[in-house]
Short mmCIF file of C-alpha atoms and ligand atoms in Angstrom, two decimals:
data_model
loop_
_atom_site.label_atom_id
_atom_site.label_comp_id
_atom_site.label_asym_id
_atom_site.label_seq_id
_atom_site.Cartn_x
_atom_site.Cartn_y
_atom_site.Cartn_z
CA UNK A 1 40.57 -32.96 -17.46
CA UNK A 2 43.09 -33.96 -14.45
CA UNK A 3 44.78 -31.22 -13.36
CA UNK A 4 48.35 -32.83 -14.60
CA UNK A 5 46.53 -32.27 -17.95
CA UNK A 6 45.85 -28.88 -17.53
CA UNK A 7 48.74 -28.25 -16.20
CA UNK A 8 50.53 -29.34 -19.17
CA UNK A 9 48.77 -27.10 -21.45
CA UNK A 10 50.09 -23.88 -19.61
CA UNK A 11 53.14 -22.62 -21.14
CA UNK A 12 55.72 -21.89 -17.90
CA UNK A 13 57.57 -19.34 -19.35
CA UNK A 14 54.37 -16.95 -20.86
CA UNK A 15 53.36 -17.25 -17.25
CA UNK A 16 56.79 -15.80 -15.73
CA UNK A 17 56.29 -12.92 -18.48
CA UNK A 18 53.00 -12.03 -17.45
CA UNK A 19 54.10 -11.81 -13.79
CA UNK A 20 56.68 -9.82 -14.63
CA UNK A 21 55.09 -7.44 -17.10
CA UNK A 22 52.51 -6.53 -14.24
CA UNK A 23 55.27 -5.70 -12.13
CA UNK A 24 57.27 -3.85 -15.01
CA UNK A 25 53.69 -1.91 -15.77
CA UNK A 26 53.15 -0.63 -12.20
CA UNK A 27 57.24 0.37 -11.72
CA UNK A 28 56.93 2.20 -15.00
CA UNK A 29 60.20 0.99 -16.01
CA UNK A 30 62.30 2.35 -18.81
CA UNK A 31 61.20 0.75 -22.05
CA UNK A 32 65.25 -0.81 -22.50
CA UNK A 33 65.42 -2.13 -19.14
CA UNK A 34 62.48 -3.99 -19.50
CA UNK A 35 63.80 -5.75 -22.91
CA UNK A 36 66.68 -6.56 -20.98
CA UNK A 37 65.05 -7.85 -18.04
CA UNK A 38 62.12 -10.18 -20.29
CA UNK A 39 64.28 -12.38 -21.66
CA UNK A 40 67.09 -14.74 -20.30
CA UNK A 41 70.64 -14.18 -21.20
CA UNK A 42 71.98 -16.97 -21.61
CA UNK A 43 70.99 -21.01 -22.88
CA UNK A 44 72.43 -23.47 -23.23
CA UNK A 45 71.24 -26.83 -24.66
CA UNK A 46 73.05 -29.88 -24.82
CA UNK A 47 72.54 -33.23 -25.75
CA UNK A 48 74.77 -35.97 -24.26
CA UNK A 49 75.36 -39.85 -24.13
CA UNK A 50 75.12 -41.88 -21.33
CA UNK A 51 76.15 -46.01 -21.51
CA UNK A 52 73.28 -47.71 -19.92
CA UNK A 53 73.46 -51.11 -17.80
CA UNK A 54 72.56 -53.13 -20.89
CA UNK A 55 75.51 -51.89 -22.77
CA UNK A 56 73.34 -49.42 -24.98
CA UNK A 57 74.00 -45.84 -25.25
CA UNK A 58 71.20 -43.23 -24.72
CA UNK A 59 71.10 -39.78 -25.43
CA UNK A 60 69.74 -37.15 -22.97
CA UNK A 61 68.74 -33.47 -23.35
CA UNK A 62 69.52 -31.09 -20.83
CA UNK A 63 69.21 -27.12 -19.76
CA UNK A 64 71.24 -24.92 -17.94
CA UNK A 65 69.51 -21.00 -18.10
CA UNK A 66 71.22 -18.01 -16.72
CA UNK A 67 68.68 -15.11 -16.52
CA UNK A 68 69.85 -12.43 -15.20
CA UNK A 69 73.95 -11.69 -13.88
CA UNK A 70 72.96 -8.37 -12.39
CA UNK A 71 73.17 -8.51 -8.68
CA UNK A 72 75.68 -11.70 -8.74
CA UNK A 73 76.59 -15.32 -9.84
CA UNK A 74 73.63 -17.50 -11.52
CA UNK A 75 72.03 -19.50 -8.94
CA UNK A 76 69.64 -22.09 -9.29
CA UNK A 77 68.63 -25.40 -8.99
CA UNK A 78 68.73 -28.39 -11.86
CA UNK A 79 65.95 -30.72 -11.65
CA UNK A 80 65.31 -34.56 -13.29
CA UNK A 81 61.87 -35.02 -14.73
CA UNK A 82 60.68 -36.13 -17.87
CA UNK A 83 58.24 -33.36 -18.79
CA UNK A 84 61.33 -30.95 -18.73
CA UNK A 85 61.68 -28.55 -21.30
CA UNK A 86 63.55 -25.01 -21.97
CA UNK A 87 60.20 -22.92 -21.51
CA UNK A 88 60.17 -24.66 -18.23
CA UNK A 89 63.84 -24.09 -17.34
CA UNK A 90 63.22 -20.18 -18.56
CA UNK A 91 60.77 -19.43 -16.41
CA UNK A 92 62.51 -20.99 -13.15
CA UNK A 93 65.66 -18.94 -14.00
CA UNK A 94 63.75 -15.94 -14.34
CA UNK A 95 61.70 -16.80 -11.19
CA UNK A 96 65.15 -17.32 -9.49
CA UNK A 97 66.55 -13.55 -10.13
CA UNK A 98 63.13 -12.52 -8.20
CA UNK A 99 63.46 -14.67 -5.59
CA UNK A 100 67.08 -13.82 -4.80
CA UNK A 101 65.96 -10.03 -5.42
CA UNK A 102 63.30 -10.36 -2.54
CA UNK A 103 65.21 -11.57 -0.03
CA UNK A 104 67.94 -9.56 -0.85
CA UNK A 105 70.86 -12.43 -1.32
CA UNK A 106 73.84 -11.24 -3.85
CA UNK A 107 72.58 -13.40 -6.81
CA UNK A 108 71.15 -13.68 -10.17
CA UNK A 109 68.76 -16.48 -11.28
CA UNK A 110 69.97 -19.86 -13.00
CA UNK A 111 67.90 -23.31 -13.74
CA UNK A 112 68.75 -26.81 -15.24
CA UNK A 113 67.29 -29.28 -16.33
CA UNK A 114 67.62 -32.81 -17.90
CA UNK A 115 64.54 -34.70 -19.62
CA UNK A 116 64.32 -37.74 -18.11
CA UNK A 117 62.58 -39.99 -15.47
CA UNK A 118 65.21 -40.72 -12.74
CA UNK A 119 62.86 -43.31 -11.29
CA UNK A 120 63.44 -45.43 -14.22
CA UNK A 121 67.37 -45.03 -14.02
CA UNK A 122 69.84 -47.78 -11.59
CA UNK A 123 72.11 -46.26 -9.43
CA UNK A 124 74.62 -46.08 -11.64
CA UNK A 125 73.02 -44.69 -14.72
CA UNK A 126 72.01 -41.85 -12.20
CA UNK A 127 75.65 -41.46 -11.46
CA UNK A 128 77.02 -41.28 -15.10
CA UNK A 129 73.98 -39.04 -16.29
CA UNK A 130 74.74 -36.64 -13.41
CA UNK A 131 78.22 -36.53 -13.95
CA UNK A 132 77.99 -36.42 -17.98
CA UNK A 133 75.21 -33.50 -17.77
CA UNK A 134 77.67 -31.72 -15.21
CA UNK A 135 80.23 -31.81 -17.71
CA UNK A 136 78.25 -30.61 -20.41
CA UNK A 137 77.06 -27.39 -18.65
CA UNK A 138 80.35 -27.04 -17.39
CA UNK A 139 81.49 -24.09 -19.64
CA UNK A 140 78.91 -21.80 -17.43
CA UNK A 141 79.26 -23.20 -13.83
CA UNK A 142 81.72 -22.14 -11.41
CA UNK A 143 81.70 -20.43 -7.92
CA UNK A 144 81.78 -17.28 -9.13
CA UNK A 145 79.71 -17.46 -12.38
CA UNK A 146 77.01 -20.10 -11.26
CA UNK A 147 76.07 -22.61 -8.40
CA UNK A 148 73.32 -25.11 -9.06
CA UNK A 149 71.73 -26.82 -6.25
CA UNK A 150 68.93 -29.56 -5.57
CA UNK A 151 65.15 -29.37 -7.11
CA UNK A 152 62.47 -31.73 -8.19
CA UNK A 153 64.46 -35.01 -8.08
CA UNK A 154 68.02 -34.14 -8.00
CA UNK A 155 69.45 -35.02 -4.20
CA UNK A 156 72.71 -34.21 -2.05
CA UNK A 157 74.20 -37.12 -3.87
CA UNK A 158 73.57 -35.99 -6.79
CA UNK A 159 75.65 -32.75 -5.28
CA UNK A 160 78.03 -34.62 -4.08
CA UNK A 161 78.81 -36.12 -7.37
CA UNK A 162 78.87 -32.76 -9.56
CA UNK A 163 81.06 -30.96 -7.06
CA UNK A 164 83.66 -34.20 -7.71
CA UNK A 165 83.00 -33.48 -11.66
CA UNK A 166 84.04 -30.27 -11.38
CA UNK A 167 86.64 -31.11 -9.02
CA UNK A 168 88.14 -33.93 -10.48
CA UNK A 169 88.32 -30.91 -14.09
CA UNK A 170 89.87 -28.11 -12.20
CA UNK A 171 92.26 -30.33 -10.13
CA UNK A 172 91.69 -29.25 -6.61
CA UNK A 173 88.23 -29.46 -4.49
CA UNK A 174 85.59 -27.02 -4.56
CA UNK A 175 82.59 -27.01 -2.50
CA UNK A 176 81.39 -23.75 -3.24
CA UNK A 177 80.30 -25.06 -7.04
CA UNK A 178 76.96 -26.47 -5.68
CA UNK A 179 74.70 -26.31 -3.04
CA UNK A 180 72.82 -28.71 -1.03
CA UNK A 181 75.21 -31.11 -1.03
CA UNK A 182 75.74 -33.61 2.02
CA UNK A 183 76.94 -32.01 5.28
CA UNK A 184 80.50 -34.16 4.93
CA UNK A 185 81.21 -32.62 2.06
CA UNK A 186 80.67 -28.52 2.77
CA UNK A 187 77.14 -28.67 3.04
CA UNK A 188 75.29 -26.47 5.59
CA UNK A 189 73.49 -27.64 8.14
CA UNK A 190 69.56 -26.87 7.57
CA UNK A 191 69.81 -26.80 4.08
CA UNK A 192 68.16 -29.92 3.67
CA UNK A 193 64.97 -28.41 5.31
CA UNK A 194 65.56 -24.65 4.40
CA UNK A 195 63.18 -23.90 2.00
CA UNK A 196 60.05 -25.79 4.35
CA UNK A 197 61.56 -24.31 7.28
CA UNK A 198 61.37 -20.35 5.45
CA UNK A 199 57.61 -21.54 3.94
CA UNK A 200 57.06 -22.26 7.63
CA UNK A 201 58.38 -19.29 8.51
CA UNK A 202 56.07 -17.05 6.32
CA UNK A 203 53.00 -19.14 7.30
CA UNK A 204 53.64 -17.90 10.74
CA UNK A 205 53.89 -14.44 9.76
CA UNK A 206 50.74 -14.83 7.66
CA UNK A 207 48.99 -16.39 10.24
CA UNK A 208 49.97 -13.39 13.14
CA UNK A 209 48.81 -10.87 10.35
CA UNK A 210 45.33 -12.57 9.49
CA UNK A 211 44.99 -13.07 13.11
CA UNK A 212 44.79 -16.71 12.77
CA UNK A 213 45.76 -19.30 15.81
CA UNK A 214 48.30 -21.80 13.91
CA UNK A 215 47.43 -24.59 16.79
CA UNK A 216 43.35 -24.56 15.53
CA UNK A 217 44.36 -24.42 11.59
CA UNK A 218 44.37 -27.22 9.24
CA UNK A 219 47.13 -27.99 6.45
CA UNK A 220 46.65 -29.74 3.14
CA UNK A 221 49.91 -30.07 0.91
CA UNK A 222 50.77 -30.97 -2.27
CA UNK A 223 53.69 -32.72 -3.08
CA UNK A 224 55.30 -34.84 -0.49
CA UNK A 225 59.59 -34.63 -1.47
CA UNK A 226 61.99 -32.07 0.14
CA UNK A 227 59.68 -29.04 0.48
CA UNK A 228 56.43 -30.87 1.13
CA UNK A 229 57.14 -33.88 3.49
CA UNK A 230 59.48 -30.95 5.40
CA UNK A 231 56.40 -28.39 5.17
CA UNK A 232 53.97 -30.54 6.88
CA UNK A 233 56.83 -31.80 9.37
CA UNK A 234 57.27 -28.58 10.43
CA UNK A 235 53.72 -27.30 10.30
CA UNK A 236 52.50 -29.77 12.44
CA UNK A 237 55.33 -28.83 14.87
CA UNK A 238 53.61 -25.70 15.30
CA UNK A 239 50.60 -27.20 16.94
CA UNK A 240 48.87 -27.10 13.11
CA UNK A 241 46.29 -30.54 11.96
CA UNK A 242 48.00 -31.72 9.03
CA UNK A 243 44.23 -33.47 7.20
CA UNK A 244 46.02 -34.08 3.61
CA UNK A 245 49.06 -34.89 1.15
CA UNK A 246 49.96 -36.07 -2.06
CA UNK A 247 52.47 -37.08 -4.32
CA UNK A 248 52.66 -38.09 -7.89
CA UNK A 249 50.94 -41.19 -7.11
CA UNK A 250 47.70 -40.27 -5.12
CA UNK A 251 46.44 -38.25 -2.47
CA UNK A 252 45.08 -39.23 1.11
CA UNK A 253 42.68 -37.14 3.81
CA UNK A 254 41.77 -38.52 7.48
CA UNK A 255 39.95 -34.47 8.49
CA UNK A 256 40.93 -35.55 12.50
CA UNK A 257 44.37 -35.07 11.47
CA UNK A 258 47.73 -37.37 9.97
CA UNK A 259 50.47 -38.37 11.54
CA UNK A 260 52.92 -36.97 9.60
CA UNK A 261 56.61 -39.22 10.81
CA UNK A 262 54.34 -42.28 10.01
CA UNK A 263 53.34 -41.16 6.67
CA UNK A 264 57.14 -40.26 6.02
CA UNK A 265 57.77 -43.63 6.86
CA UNK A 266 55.15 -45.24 5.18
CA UNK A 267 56.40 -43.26 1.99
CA UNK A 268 60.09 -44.56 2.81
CA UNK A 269 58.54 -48.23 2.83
CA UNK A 270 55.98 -48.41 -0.42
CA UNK A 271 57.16 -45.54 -2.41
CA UNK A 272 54.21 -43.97 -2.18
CA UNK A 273 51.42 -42.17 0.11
CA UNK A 274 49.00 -44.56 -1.12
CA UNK A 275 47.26 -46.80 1.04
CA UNK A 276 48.26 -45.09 4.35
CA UNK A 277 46.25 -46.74 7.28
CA UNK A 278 43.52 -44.75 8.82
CA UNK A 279 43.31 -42.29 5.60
CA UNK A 280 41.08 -42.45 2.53
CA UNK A 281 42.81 -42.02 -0.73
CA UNK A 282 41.59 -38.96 -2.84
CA UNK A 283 43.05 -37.32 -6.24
CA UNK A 284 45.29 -34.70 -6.66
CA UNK A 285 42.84 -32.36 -7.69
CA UNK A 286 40.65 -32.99 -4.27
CA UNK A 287 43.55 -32.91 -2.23
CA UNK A 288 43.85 -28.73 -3.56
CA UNK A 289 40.42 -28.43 -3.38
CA UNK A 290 40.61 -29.95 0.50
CA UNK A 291 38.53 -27.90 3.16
CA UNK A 292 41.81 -26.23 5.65
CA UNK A 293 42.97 -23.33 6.77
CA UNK A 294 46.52 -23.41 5.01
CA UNK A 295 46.74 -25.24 1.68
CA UNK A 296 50.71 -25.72 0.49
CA UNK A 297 51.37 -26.51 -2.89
CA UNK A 298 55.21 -28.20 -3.15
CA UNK A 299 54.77 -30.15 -6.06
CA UNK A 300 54.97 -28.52 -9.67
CA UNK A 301 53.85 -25.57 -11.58
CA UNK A 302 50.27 -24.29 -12.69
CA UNK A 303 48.41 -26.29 -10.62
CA UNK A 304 45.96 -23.37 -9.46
CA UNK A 305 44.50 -22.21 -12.14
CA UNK A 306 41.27 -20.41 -13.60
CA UNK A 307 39.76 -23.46 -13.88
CA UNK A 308 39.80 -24.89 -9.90
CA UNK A 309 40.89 -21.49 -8.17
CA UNK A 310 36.73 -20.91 -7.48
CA UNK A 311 37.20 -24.28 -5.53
CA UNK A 312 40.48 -23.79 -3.25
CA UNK A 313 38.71 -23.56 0.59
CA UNK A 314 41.96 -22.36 2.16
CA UNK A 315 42.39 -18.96 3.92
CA UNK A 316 46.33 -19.03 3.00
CA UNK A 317 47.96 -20.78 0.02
CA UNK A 318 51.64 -20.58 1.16
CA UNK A 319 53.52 -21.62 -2.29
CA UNK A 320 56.30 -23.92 -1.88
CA UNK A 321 56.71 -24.80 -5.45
CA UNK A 322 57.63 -22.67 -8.01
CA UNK A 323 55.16 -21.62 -10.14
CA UNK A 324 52.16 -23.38 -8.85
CA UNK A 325 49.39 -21.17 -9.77
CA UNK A 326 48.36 -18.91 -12.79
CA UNK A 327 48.10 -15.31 -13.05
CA UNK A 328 44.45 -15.60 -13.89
CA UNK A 329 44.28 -17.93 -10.42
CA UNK A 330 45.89 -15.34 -8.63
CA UNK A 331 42.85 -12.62 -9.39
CA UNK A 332 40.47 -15.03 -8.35
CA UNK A 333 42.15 -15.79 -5.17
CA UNK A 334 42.75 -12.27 -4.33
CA UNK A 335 39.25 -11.54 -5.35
CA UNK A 336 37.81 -14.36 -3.13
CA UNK A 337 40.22 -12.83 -0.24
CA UNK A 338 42.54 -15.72 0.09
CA UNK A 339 46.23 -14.96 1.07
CA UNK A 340 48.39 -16.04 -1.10
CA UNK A 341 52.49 -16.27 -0.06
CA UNK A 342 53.99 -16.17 -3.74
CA UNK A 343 56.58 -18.60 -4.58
CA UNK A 344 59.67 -15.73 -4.68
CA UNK A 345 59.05 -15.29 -1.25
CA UNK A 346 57.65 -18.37 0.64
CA UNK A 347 60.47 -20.85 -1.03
CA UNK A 348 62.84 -18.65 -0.90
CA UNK A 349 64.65 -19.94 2.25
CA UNK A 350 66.12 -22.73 0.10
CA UNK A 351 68.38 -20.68 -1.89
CA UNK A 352 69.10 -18.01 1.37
CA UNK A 353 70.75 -20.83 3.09
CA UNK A 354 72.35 -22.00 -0.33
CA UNK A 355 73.81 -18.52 -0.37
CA UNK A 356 75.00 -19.44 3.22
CA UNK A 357 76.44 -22.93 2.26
CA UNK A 358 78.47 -20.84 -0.16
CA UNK A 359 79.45 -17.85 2.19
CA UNK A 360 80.53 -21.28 4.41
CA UNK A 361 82.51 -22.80 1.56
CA UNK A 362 84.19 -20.04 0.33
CA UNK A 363 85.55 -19.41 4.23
CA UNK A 364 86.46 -22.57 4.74
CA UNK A 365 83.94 -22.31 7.98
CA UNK A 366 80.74 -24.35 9.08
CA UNK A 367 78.08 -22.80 11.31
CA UNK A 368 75.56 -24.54 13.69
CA UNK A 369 72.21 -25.46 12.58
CA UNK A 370 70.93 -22.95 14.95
CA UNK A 371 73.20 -19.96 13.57
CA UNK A 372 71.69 -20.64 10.42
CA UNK A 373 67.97 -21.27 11.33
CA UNK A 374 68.48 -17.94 13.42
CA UNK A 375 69.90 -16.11 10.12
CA UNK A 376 67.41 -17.66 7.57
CA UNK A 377 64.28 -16.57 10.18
CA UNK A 378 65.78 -12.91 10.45
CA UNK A 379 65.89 -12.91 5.88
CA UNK A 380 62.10 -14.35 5.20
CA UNK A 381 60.77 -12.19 8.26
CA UNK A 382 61.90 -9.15 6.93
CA UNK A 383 61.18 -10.03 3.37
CA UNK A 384 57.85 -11.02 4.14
CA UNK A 385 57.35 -8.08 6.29
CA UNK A 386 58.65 -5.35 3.08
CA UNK A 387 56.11 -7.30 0.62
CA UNK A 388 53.60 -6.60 2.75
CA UNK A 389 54.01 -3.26 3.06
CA UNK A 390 54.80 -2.70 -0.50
CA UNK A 391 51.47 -4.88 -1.20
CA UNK A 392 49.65 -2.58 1.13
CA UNK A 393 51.17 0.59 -0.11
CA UNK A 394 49.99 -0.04 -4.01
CA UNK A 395 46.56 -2.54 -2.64
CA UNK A 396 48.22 -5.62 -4.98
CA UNK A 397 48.37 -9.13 -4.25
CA UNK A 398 51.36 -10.47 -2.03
CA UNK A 399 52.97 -11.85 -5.96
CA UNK A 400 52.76 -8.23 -7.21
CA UNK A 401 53.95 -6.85 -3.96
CA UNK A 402 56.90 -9.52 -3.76
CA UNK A 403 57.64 -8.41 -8.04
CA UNK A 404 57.52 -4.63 -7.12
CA UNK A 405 60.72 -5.35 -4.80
CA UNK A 406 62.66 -7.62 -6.33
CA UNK A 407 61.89 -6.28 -10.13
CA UNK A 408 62.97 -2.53 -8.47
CA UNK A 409 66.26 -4.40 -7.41
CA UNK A 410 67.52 -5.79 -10.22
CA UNK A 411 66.48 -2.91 -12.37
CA UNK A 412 67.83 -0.66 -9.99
CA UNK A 413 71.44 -2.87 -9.92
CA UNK A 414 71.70 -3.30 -13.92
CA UNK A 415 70.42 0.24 -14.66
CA UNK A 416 73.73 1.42 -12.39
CA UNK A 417 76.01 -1.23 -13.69
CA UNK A 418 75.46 0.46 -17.43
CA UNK A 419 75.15 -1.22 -20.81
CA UNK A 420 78.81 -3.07 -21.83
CA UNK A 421 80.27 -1.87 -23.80
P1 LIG B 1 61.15 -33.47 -4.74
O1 LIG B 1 61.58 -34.20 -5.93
O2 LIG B 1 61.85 -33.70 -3.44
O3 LIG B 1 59.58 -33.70 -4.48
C1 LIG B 1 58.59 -33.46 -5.42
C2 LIG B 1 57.30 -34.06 -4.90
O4 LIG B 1 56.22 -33.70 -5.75
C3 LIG B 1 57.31 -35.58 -4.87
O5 LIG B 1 56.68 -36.01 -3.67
C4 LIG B 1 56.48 -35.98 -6.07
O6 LIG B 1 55.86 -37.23 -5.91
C5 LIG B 1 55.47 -34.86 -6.05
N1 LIG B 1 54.79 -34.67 -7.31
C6 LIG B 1 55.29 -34.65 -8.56
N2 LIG B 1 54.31 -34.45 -9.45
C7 LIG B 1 53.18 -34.30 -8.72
C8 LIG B 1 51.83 -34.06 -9.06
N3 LIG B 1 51.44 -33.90 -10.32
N4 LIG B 1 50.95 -33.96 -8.05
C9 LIG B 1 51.32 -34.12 -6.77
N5 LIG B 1 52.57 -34.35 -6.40
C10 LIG B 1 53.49 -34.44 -7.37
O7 LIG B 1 61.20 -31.93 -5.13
P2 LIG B 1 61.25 -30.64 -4.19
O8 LIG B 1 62.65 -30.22 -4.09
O9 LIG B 1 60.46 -30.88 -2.94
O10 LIG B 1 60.51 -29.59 -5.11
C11 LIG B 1 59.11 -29.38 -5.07
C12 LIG B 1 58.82 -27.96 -5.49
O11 LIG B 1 59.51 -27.07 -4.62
C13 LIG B 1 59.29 -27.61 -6.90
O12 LIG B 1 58.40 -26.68 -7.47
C14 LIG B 1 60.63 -26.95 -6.66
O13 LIG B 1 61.02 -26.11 -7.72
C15 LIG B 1 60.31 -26.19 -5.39
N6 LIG B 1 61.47 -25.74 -4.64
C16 LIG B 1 62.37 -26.65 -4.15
C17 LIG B 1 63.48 -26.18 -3.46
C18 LIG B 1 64.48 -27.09 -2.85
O14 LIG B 1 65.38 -26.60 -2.18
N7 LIG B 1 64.39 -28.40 -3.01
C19 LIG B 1 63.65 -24.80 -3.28
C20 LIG B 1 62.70 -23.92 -3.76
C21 LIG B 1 61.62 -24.41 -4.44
#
């Protein structure tokens, strides 16, 4: 079985329950805050037309999730992909309200999601399904109720164009209803790299605690869009071998080392990693299974699981997806004494410099890319840094260590706020 297939078979959501019911266990938490805190509070599913380039007219499903209003506004990002569904969306809105929670941003957690293969869409079907969708979700989203952003194949165009939706409704422009949009338009600068940039970040603290010299370590990643092709940018600015990537395509390996701008490029020509010069093209499944130092998945979910976990070489899996590996994975990793960054943590610089976009928007201000690298390195430090200790303190995995925090938070926050009415 590939491990798309297995993949597949794992249900998202019962995943994000699990996690969270380990976390609820250990905290002891009142019995009504954790029925609260289990389930999302609000979906929304809608199902909308979109006039193709033939003259036919489709109809698309889409999600937009709201999990938990606690601490803030929903935030969270809407992704395109055909294997979409509301489980999925669920369990990334829930996975949100942690990941806010850990690094300590004023937010709650929000996901979208459309079904649908953006590959096979022209330019301008992209444009009317992005705007239509936008529309749809509409009666949830605002600046101060909830600001989507970018994930798995949704771009700062696609930004751009939902912030004009909504502007184009209200009347008057408004940045601050999405994040990640393009820099002309109230984007921040670094946002586009934030969330490889804060993976980076943690890798470097992980590597100072294990003791490990970054400059003699080698990388494999998985998934080669925003957070992977950034990831292994970055990595490899920090003296680190970069010996393998993939994408949905294929995989490729040269162990003396890739160079990472030419396989960006080569991406930007064929479409895929495929075929790079001087590499040998492996699977997906070998490129996880690659012997390095640092293995970074930034693809999808559940792709460590029970069944390869045994196999992973790597002394740190730094998780730049959401949801990449299994709770069952995570024992045997822990077990086998790999360090694993979880995904609430080690992706969470994406949505800390979303929050500043917003802080930008809302002020009518724009700060230098180094303000915000500066700010974003001081939030995943100290993040990092109080999972650790609270992983230490209660000898869990990182995951349980990074839950303890941010499942405290937001219990702590809607505990005070009271039950309406
Ligand atoms: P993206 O669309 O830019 O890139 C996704 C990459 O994954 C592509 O290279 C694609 O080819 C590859 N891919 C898809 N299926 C694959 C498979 N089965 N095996 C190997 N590669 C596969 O998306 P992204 O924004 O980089 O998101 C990647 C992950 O990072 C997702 O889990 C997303 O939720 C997470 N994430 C993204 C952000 C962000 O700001 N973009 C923030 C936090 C977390």
């Amino acid at each position: 079985m590939t491990t798309e297939h297995v993949a597949a078979e794992i249900n998202a959501w019962k995943v994000a329950q699990q996690q969270f019911d380990l976390a609820a266990d250990r905290l002891n938490l009142d019995p009504g805050l954790r029925r609260v805190l289990r389930e999302p509070r609000r979906e929304l599913t809608v199902h909308f037309p979109v006039q193709m380039d033939d003259g036919s007219v489709q109809v698309f499903t889409g999600y937009r999730v709201q999990h938990n209003l606690g601490r803030g506004p929903a935030k969270g990002g809407i992704r395109f992909h055909q294997d979409v569904s509301i489980d999925e969306v669920k369990a990334l809105a829930m996975w949100m309200t942690w990941k806010c929670a850990v690094v300590g941003i004023p937010y709650g957690g929000g996901k979208g999601g459309v079904i649908v293969d953006p590959k096979k869409l022209s330019m301008k079907e992209l444009e009317h399904l992005s705007r239509r969708f936008f529309t749809e979700i509409e009666v949830l989203i605002g600046p101060e109720r909830d600001i989507p952003a970018p994930d798995v194949n949704t771009t700062p165009q696609i930004m751009a164009w939902f912030m004009d939706t909504y502007s184009m409704h209200v009347g008057y422009t408004v940045p601050g209803v999405v994040t990640g949009k393009p820099i002309s338009l109230g984007g921040s600068e670094g946002r586009n790299e934030a969330t490889a940039r804060g993976c980076v970040y943690t890798i470097v603290e992980a590597a100072n605690h294990l003791g490990m010299d970054l400059t003699k370590s080698t990388v494999a990643v998985q998934g080669f869009g925003n957070a992977g092709s950034i990831a292994a940018q970055l990595i490899a600015a920090e003296g680190a071998t970069v010996v393998a990537v993939s994408d949905s395509t294929s995989g490729i390996r040269n162990m003396s080392g890739l160079d990472i701008a030419r396989v960006v490029n080569w991406k930007k020509e064929h479409g895929t990693v495929k075929g790079f010069p001087g590499a040998e093209d492996i699977t997906n499944a070998e490129v996880l299974e690659t012997e390095c130092d640092i293995l970074i998945p930034a693809a999808l979910e559940n792709q460590i699981t029970a069944r390869n976990a045994g196999n992973i070489k790597a002394k740190i899996v730094a998780e730049a997806a959401n949801g990449p590996t299994t709770p069952e994975a995570d024992e045997i990793l822990f077990a086998r004494g790999i360090f694993l960054i979880p995904d609430i943590l080690c992706n969470a610089g994406g949505v800390t410099v979303s929050y500043f976009e917003w802080v930008q928007d809302l002020n009518r201000d724009h700060w230098t890319e180094d303000e915000v690298n500066a700010k974003l390195k001081t939030i995943m430090v100290k993040a990092f840094n109080e999972v650790l200790d609270q992983a230490h303190h209660h000898d869990v995995n990182m995951r349980t260590g990074a839950y303890l925090n941010a499942v405290q938070r937001v219990a702590d926050a809607t505990a005070m706020r009271g039950l309406y009415p």
